[in-house]
Amino acid sequence: MPNTQLVDPFGRRITYLRLSVTDRCDFRCTYCMSEHMQFAPRAQILSLEELYRVADAFIALGVKRIRITGGEPLVRKGLCSLLTRLGERDELDDLAITTNGSQLEAMAAALKMAGVKRLNISLDSLRADRFAAFTRRDSLAAVLRGIEAARAAGFARIKLNTVVQKGRNDDEVLELLEYAMARDLDISFIEEMPLGAVVSHEREQTFCSSDQVRSLIEQRHPLVRSSHATGGPSRYWRVAGSGTRVGFISPHSGNFCGDCNRVRVTAEGRLVLCLGHEGALDLRSVLRGSPGDSPRLQQALREALQLKPERHHFRLDQQVQVVRFMSVTGG
Ligand code: SAM
Ligand code: SF4
């Protein structure tokens, strides 16, 4: 019987794919991109059909959850047609999107109709000037309207993602949490990762650990450990007396590699086995070299999995450890 599972040399079963549909974005977040980002030529970006073929091969090998990301996935033209095809795949337990929210006001209802089950929306500040400093765009109001549109479209358990930086938005942690609580949203606080060279700040100086964020929160809101787990980097808590779950993504202070269940595919078709390593396998040449040959693609995925590293080694005293920006890898 053919091997229909993806298992790496450390016995970890891969059931979760993060699929980037574009490296382009309408924001330029300082921790994620440079101001003058060089994007890949369009011919190098996978077509919607190629993206579907990649997803299909992973589904055939046992992947149950797909998260669409980028860049900003909602700026990819024709995205809803891809989502509709994926939304029809009964094998998937989850089809989710991570977005900056800027296009949600116009698109939330269409995403829901296409079969998207869950949304993560990035939000680093509720103050317009700070938001503009983080994203290099003056779009807070559009994002807040997008969050309301997502709620109105009926998405359950929307999750906010907040990268916390000392001296820049750590004093807003309670405000952001209470904004989430008032709308029955979940929220994850993220430690910044050293991906790509940034010019706006010294990462070591702005680092704020998940433990620090948790104690800020517990000054006002007791947290109860939640059993919710995604096989990913988030550790979850629940605000006592509220439906809001609080996640902490701690690549520095809490290594989460032991139970890693995921891989990423970039918009250019590079299979990234670990966020913290440069290594990647070129799936685009397999896709374009053997069009329509699903067994060949699945074999390439199985072979690549044998190279998945055991863990990452992010270090605070190194500004850049992986030259690939998060927007290229797909967060
Ligand atoms: N554009 C979408 C968005 O912003 O939600 C999806 C892609 S973005 C790369 C995904 C997530 O990665 C965002 O929540 C963003 O805050 C996070 N991110 C980007 N660069 C990061 C870094 N260096 N360290 C930690 N998180 C980062
Ligand atoms: Fe764009 Fe998301 Fe990166 Fe910000 S974090 S620049 S919104 S891809």
CSV table of C-alpha atoms and ligand atoms in Angstrom, one decimal:
chain,number,residue,atom,x,y,z
A,1,MET,CA,0.0,0.0,0.0
A,2,PRO,CA,1.4,3.4,-0.9
A,3,ASN,CA,2.5,5.7,2.0
A,4,THR,CA,-0.2,8.3,2.2
A,5,GLN,CA,1.0,10.2,5.2
A,6,LEU,CA,3.7,12.8,5.6
A,7,VAL,CA,5.9,11.8,8.5
A,8,ASP,CA,9.3,13.4,9.1
A,9,PRO,CA,12.4,11.6,10.5
A,10,PHE,CA,11.5,12.7,14.0
A,11,GLY,CA,8.1,11.0,13.8
A,12,ARG,CA,6.1,14.2,13.5
A,13,ARG,CA,3.1,13.9,11.2
A,14,ILE,CA,2.4,16.9,9.0
A,15,THR,CA,-1.3,17.7,8.9
A,16,TYR,CA,-1.1,21.5,8.5
A,17,LEU,CA,-0.1,23.5,5.5
A,18,ARG,CA,0.4,27.3,5.4
A,19,LEU,CA,0.0,28.3,1.8
A,20,SER,CA,1.2,31.7,0.7
A,21,VAL,CA,-0.7,33.0,-2.3
A,22,THR,CA,1.3,36.2,-2.9
A,23,ASP,CA,4.4,37.9,-1.6
A,24,ARG,CA,2.9,41.4,-2.2
A,25,CYS,CA,1.1,43.5,0.4
A,26,ASP,CA,-0.6,46.8,0.7
A,27,PHE,CA,1.2,47.4,4.1
A,28,ARG,CA,4.9,47.6,4.9
A,29,CYS,CA,5.1,46.5,8.5
A,30,THR,CA,8.5,47.4,9.9
A,31,TYR,CA,9.2,43.9,11.4
A,32,CYS,CA,8.1,42.1,8.3
A,33,MET,CA,9.2,44.1,5.2
A,34,SER,CA,11.6,46.8,4.1
A,35,GLU,CA,10.1,50.1,2.8
A,36,HIS,CA,11.3,49.3,-0.7
A,37,MET,CA,10.6,45.7,-0.9
A,38,GLN,CA,11.7,43.8,-4.1
A,39,PHE,CA,8.8,41.5,-5.0
A,40,ALA,CA,9.2,38.4,-7.2
A,41,PRO,CA,8.4,38.7,-10.9
A,42,ARG,CA,4.9,37.7,-11.6
A,43,ALA,CA,5.9,34.7,-13.8
A,44,GLN,CA,7.6,33.2,-10.8
A,45,ILE,CA,4.5,33.3,-8.7
A,46,LEU,CA,2.4,30.2,-8.7
A,47,SER,CA,-0.8,30.5,-10.7
A,48,LEU,CA,-4.1,29.8,-8.9
A,49,GLU,CA,-4.2,26.4,-10.6
A,50,GLU,CA,-0.7,25.6,-9.4
A,51,LEU,CA,-1.6,26.6,-5.9
A,52,TYR,CA,-4.6,24.3,-6.0
A,53,ARG,CA,-2.4,21.4,-7.2
A,54,VAL,CA,0.0,22.0,-4.3
A,55,ALA,CA,-2.9,22.0,-1.8
A,56,ASP,CA,-4.4,18.9,-3.5
A,57,ALA,CA,-1.1,17.0,-3.2
A,58,PHE,CA,-0.9,17.8,0.5
A,59,ILE,CA,-4.6,16.8,1.1
A,60,ALA,CA,-3.9,13.5,-0.6
A,61,LEU,CA,-1.0,13.0,1.9
A,62,GLY,CA,-3.2,13.6,4.9
A,63,VAL,CA,-3.1,17.4,5.5
A,64,LYS,CA,-6.3,18.3,7.3
A,65,ARG,CA,-5.9,22.0,7.8
A,66,ILE,CA,-4.8,24.8,5.4
A,67,ARG,CA,-4.1,28.4,6.2
A,68,ILE,CA,-3.9,30.8,3.4
A,69,THR,CA,-1.4,33.6,4.0
A,70,GLY,CA,1.1,36.0,2.3
A,71,GLY,CA,2.1,38.8,1.9
A,72,GLU,CA,-1.5,40.0,2.1
A,73,PRO,CA,-3.6,37.1,0.7
A,74,LEU,CA,-6.6,39.3,0.1
A,75,VAL,CA,-4.7,41.4,-2.6
A,76,ARG,CA,-4.3,38.2,-4.7
A,77,LYS,CA,-6.6,38.5,-7.7
A,78,GLY,CA,-9.0,35.6,-8.1
A,79,LEU,CA,-8.4,34.3,-4.6
A,80,CYS,CA,-12.1,33.5,-4.0
A,81,SER,CA,-12.1,31.0,-6.8
A,82,LEU,CA,-9.2,29.1,-5.2
A,83,LEU,CA,-10.9,29.3,-1.8
A,84,THR,CA,-14.2,28.0,-3.3
A,85,ARG,CA,-12.3,24.9,-4.7
A,86,LEU,CA,-10.6,24.3,-1.3
A,87,GLY,CA,-13.8,24.9,0.6
A,88,GLU,CA,-15.4,22.0,-1.3
A,89,ARG,CA,-12.7,19.5,-0.1
A,90,ASP,CA,-14.4,17.4,2.6
A,91,GLU,CA,-11.1,16.0,3.7
A,92,LEU,CA,-10.2,19.4,5.2
A,93,ASP,CA,-11.2,20.1,8.8
A,94,ASP,CA,-10.1,23.7,8.6
A,95,LEU,CA,-9.6,26.4,6.0
A,96,ALA,CA,-8.3,29.6,7.5
A,97,ILE,CA,-6.8,32.9,6.4
A,98,THR,CA,-4.4,35.3,8.0
A,99,THR,CA,-4.9,38.8,6.9
A,100,ASN,CA,-4.0,42.4,7.8
A,101,GLY,CA,-7.8,43.2,7.5
A,102,SER,CA,-7.4,46.1,5.1
A,103,GLN,CA,-9.7,44.5,2.4
A,104,LEU,CA,-12.1,42.7,4.8
A,105,GLU,CA,-14.8,45.3,4.7
A,106,ALA,CA,-15.4,44.5,1.0
A,107,MET,CA,-14.5,40.8,1.1
A,108,ALA,CA,-15.6,39.2,4.4
A,109,ALA,CA,-18.9,38.0,3.1
A,110,ALA,CA,-17.4,36.5,0.0
A,111,LEU,CA,-14.8,34.7,2.1
A,112,LYS,CA,-17.4,33.2,4.3
A,113,MET,CA,-19.4,32.1,1.2
A,114,ALA,CA,-16.3,30.5,-0.3
A,115,GLY,CA,-16.0,28.2,2.7
A,116,VAL,CA,-13.4,29.9,4.8
A,117,LYS,CA,-13.9,28.8,8.4
A,118,ARG,CA,-11.6,31.0,10.4
A,119,LEU,CA,-9.9,34.4,10.2
A,120,ASN,CA,-6.8,35.7,11.9
A,121,ILE,CA,-6.5,39.4,11.7
A,122,SER,CA,-3.3,41.3,12.5
A,123,LEU,CA,-3.6,44.4,14.8
A,124,ASP,CA,-0.7,45.9,16.6
A,125,SER,CA,-2.2,49.1,17.9
A,126,LEU,CA,-5.5,50.8,18.3
A,127,ARG,CA,-3.9,54.3,18.0
A,128,ALA,CA,-3.8,55.7,14.5
A,129,ASP,CA,-0.3,57.2,14.8
A,130,ARG,CA,1.2,54.0,16.2
A,131,PHE,CA,-0.6,51.8,13.7
A,132,ALA,CA,0.8,54.0,10.9
A,133,ALA,CA,4.3,53.7,12.4
A,134,PHE,CA,4.0,49.9,12.6
A,135,THR,CA,2.5,49.4,9.1
A,136,ARG,CA,3.9,52.5,7.3
A,137,ARG,CA,0.3,53.0,6.2
A,138,ASP,CA,-2.6,55.1,7.6
A,139,SER,CA,-5.2,52.4,7.6
A,140,LEU,CA,-6.3,51.7,11.1
A,141,ALA,CA,-9.9,52.8,10.4
A,142,ALA,CA,-10.2,50.5,7.4
A,143,VAL,CA,-8.9,47.6,9.5
A,144,LEU,CA,-11.3,48.2,12.3
A,145,ARG,CA,-14.2,48.4,9.8
A,146,GLY,CA,-12.9,45.1,8.4
A,147,ILE,CA,-13.0,43.4,11.8
A,148,GLU,CA,-16.6,44.5,12.2
A,149,ALA,CA,-17.4,43.2,8.7
A,150,ALA,CA,-15.9,39.8,9.6
A,151,ARG,CA,-18.1,39.7,12.7
A,152,ALA,CA,-21.2,40.6,10.7
A,153,ALA,CA,-20.4,37.9,8.1
A,154,GLY,CA,-20.7,35.4,10.9
A,155,PHE,CA,-17.1,34.2,11.4
A,156,ALA,CA,-16.8,32.5,14.8
A,157,ARG,CA,-13.7,32.8,17.0
A,158,ILE,CA,-11.9,35.5,15.0
A,159,LYS,CA,-8.4,35.8,16.3
A,160,LEU,CA,-6.3,39.0,16.5
A,161,ASN,CA,-2.5,38.7,16.1
A,162,THR,CA,-0.4,41.3,17.9
A,163,VAL,CA,3.4,41.5,17.6
A,164,VAL,CA,4.4,43.1,20.9
A,165,GLN,CA,7.4,45.4,21.0
A,166,LYS,CA,8.8,47.0,24.2
A,167,GLY,CA,8.4,50.8,24.2
A,168,ARG,CA,6.2,50.7,21.1
A,169,ASN,CA,3.0,48.9,22.0
A,170,ASP,CA,3.6,47.0,25.2
A,171,ASP,CA,1.6,49.6,27.1
A,172,GLU,CA,-1.4,48.8,24.9
A,173,VAL,CA,-1.6,45.1,25.7
A,174,LEU,CA,-4.5,45.5,28.1
A,175,GLU,CA,-6.4,47.8,25.7
A,176,LEU,CA,-6.0,45.4,22.9
A,177,LEU,CA,-7.1,42.5,25.1
A,178,GLU,CA,-10.2,44.4,26.3
A,179,TYR,CA,-11.0,45.4,22.7
A,180,ALA,CA,-11.0,41.6,21.9
A,181,MET,CA,-13.0,40.8,25.0
A,182,ALA,CA,-15.7,43.3,24.2
A,183,ARG,CA,-16.2,41.7,20.8
A,184,ASP,CA,-15.8,38.0,21.9
A,185,LEU,CA,-12.6,37.7,19.8
A,186,ASP,CA,-9.5,35.7,20.7
A,187,ILE,CA,-6.0,37.3,20.6
A,188,SER,CA,-2.5,36.0,20.3
A,189,PHE,CA,0.5,38.0,21.4
A,190,ILE,CA,3.6,37.3,19.3
A,191,GLU,CA,7.3,37.6,20.1
A,192,GLU,CA,9.1,39.1,17.1
A,193,MET,CA,11.2,36.7,15.1
A,194,PRO,CA,14.5,37.6,13.4
A,195,LEU,CA,13.4,37.1,9.8
A,196,GLY,CA,14.8,39.5,7.3
A,197,ALA,CA,16.9,42.6,8.0
A,198,VAL,CA,14.9,45.5,9.5
A,199,VAL,CA,16.0,49.1,9.7
A,200,SER,CA,13.4,50.6,12.0
A,201,HIS,CA,14.4,49.1,15.3
A,202,GLU,CA,17.0,46.9,17.1
A,203,ARG,CA,15.1,43.7,17.7
A,204,GLU,CA,17.0,43.0,20.9
A,205,GLN,CA,16.0,46.3,22.4
A,206,THR,CA,12.3,46.1,21.5
A,207,PHE,CA,12.0,42.4,22.5
A,208,CYS,CA,9.1,41.8,24.9
A,209,SER,CA,8.7,38.2,26.1
A,210,SER,CA,5.5,36.3,26.4
A,211,ASP,CA,6.0,36.1,30.1
A,212,GLN,CA,6.2,39.9,30.4
A,213,VAL,CA,3.0,40.2,28.4
A,214,ARG,CA,1.3,37.7,30.6
A,215,SER,CA,2.2,39.5,33.8
A,216,LEU,CA,0.9,42.8,32.3
A,217,ILE,CA,-2.4,41.1,31.6
A,218,GLU,CA,-2.7,39.3,35.0
A,219,GLN,CA,-2.4,42.7,36.8
A,220,ARG,CA,-6.0,43.1,35.7
A,221,HIS,CA,-7.4,39.9,34.2
A,222,PRO,CA,-6.6,36.5,35.8
A,223,LEU,CA,-5.8,33.9,33.1
A,224,VAL,CA,-6.8,30.2,33.3
A,225,ARG,CA,-4.7,27.7,31.3
A,226,SER,CA,-6.7,26.4,28.3
A,227,SER,CA,-6.5,22.9,26.9
A,228,HIS,CA,-6.9,24.3,23.4
A,229,ALA,CA,-3.9,23.3,21.2
A,230,THR,CA,-3.2,23.6,17.5
A,231,GLY,CA,0.1,21.6,17.4
A,232,GLY,CA,1.6,24.9,16.7
A,233,PRO,CA,3.6,27.6,18.5
A,234,SER,CA,0.6,29.2,20.4
A,235,ARG,CA,0.0,28.3,24.0
A,236,TYR,CA,-3.5,29.2,25.1
A,237,TRP,CA,-5.1,30.7,28.1
A,238,ARG,CA,-8.6,31.9,28.8
A,239,VAL,CA,-9.6,35.2,30.5
A,240,ALA,CA,-11.4,34.2,33.6
A,241,GLY,CA,-15.1,34.9,33.3
A,242,SER,CA,-14.9,35.6,29.5
A,243,GLY,CA,-15.0,33.6,26.3
A,244,THR,CA,-11.8,35.2,25.0
A,245,ARG,CA,-8.8,32.9,24.6
A,246,VAL,CA,-5.3,34.5,24.8
A,247,GLY,CA,-2.5,32.9,22.9
A,248,PHE,CA,1.2,33.4,23.3
A,249,ILE,CA,3.5,32.7,20.4
A,250,SER,CA,7.0,32.5,21.9
A,251,PRO,CA,9.6,31.4,19.4
A,252,HIS,CA,12.3,32.8,21.7
A,253,SER,CA,11.2,32.0,25.2
A,254,GLY,CA,9.4,28.8,24.6
A,255,ASN,CA,10.6,26.3,22.0
A,256,PHE,CA,7.7,24.8,20.3
A,257,CYS,CA,9.4,22.6,17.7
A,258,GLY,CA,8.8,19.2,19.4
A,259,ASP,CA,5.2,18.9,18.3
A,260,CYS,CA,5.5,20.8,15.0
A,261,ASN,CA,2.9,19.6,12.6
A,262,ARG,CA,3.3,22.1,9.8
A,263,VAL,CA,5.1,23.2,6.7
A,264,ARG,CA,4.9,26.2,4.5
A,265,VAL,CA,4.8,26.8,0.8
A,266,THR,CA,5.8,30.3,-0.5
A,267,ALA,CA,4.0,32.1,-3.4
A,268,GLU,CA,6.9,31.1,-5.6
A,269,GLY,CA,6.4,27.5,-4.8
A,270,ARG,CA,9.2,26.9,-2.4
A,271,LEU,CA,8.5,24.3,0.3
A,272,VAL,CA,9.8,25.7,3.6
A,273,LEU,CA,10.2,22.9,6.1
A,274,CYS,CA,11.0,25.2,9.1
A,275,LEU,CA,10.5,28.9,9.6
A,276,GLY,CA,13.9,29.2,11.3
A,277,HIS,CA,16.0,27.6,8.5
A,278,GLU,CA,17.0,28.8,5.1
A,279,GLY,CA,16.5,25.4,3.4
A,280,ALA,CA,13.6,25.1,0.9
A,281,LEU,CA,12.6,22.8,-1.9
A,282,ASP,CA,11.6,24.1,-5.3
A,283,LEU,CA,8.1,22.7,-6.0
A,284,ARG,CA,7.5,25.1,-8.9
A,285,SER,CA,10.0,23.2,-11.1
A,286,VAL,CA,8.2,19.9,-10.2
A,287,LEU,CA,4.8,21.5,-11.0
A,288,ARG,CA,6.0,23.1,-14.3
A,289,GLY,CA,8.3,20.2,-15.3
A,290,SER,CA,5.6,17.5,-14.9
A,291,PRO,CA,2.3,19.3,-15.4
A,292,GLY,CA,-0.7,17.3,-14.1
A,293,ASP,CA,1.6,14.6,-12.6
A,294,SER,CA,0.1,14.3,-9.1
A,295,PRO,CA,2.1,11.1,-8.1
A,296,ARG,CA,5.4,12.9,-9.0
A,297,LEU,CA,4.4,15.9,-6.9
A,298,GLN,CA,3.4,13.8,-3.9
A,299,GLN,CA,6.7,11.8,-4.1
A,300,ALA,CA,8.6,15.1,-4.1
A,301,LEU,CA,6.7,16.2,-0.9
A,302,ARG,CA,7.5,12.8,0.8
A,303,GLU,CA,11.2,13.1,-0.1
A,304,ALA,CA,11.4,16.7,1.1
A,305,LEU,CA,9.9,15.8,4.4
A,306,GLN,CA,12.9,13.7,5.2
A,307,LEU,CA,14.9,16.9,5.4
A,308,LYS,CA,12.7,18.7,8.0
A,309,PRO,CA,15.0,20.1,10.7
A,310,GLU,CA,14.4,19.0,14.3
A,311,ARG,CA,14.1,22.6,15.6
A,312,HIS,CA,15.0,26.2,15.1
A,313,HIS,CA,17.5,28.2,17.1
A,314,PHE,CA,16.3,31.8,17.2
A,315,ARG,CA,18.7,34.0,19.1
A,316,LEU,CA,18.0,37.5,20.4
A,317,ASP,CA,21.5,38.8,19.9
A,318,GLN,CA,21.4,38.2,16.2
A,319,GLN,CA,19.3,40.8,14.3
A,320,VAL,CA,18.9,38.6,11.2
A,321,GLN,CA,19.1,34.8,11.3
A,322,VAL,CA,17.0,34.0,8.2
A,323,VAL,CA,17.3,36.4,5.4
A,324,ARG,CA,13.8,35.5,4.1
A,325,PHE,CA,11.3,38.1,5.4
A,326,MET,CA,8.1,36.7,7.0
A,327,SER,CA,6.1,38.2,4.1
A,328,VAL,CA,8.1,35.9,1.7
A,329,THR,CA,7.7,32.8,3.8
A,330,GLY,CA,4.1,33.3,4.7
A,331,GLY,CA,3.4,33.9,8.3
B,1,SAM,N1,-0.5,40.1,5.7
B,1,SAM,C1,-1.1,39.1,6.6
B,1,SAM,C2,-1.1,39.7,8.0
B,1,SAM,O1,-0.4,40.6,8.3
B,1,SAM,O2,-1.8,39.1,8.9
B,1,SAM,C3,-0.6,37.7,6.6
B,1,SAM,C4,0.9,37.6,6.5
B,1,SAM,S1,1.9,38.1,7.9
B,1,SAM,C5,3.5,37.7,7.3
B,1,SAM,C6,1.4,36.9,9.1
B,1,SAM,C7,1.7,37.3,10.5
B,1,SAM,O3,3.2,37.3,10.7
B,1,SAM,C8,1.2,38.6,11.0
B,1,SAM,O4,0.4,38.5,12.1
B,1,SAM,C9,2.5,39.4,11.3
B,1,SAM,O5,2.3,40.3,12.4
B,1,SAM,C10,3.5,38.3,11.6
B,1,SAM,N2,4.9,38.7,11.4
B,1,SAM,C11,5.5,39.2,10.4
B,1,SAM,N3,6.8,39.4,10.6
B,1,SAM,C12,7.1,38.9,11.8
B,1,SAM,C13,8.3,38.8,12.6
B,1,SAM,N4,9.4,39.2,12.2
B,1,SAM,N5,8.1,38.2,13.8
B,1,SAM,C14,6.9,37.8,14.3
B,1,SAM,N6,5.8,37.9,13.6
B,1,SAM,C15,5.8,38.4,12.4
B,2,SF4,FE1,2.0,42.9,5.0
B,2,SF4,FE2,1.3,41.1,6.9
B,2,SF4,FE3,3.9,41.6,6.5
B,2,SF4,FE4,2.4,43.5,7.5
B,2,SF4,S1,2.8,41.5,8.4
B,2,SF4,S2,3.8,43.8,5.8
B,2,SF4,S3,0.5,43.2,6.5
B,2,SF4,S4,2.5,40.7,5.1
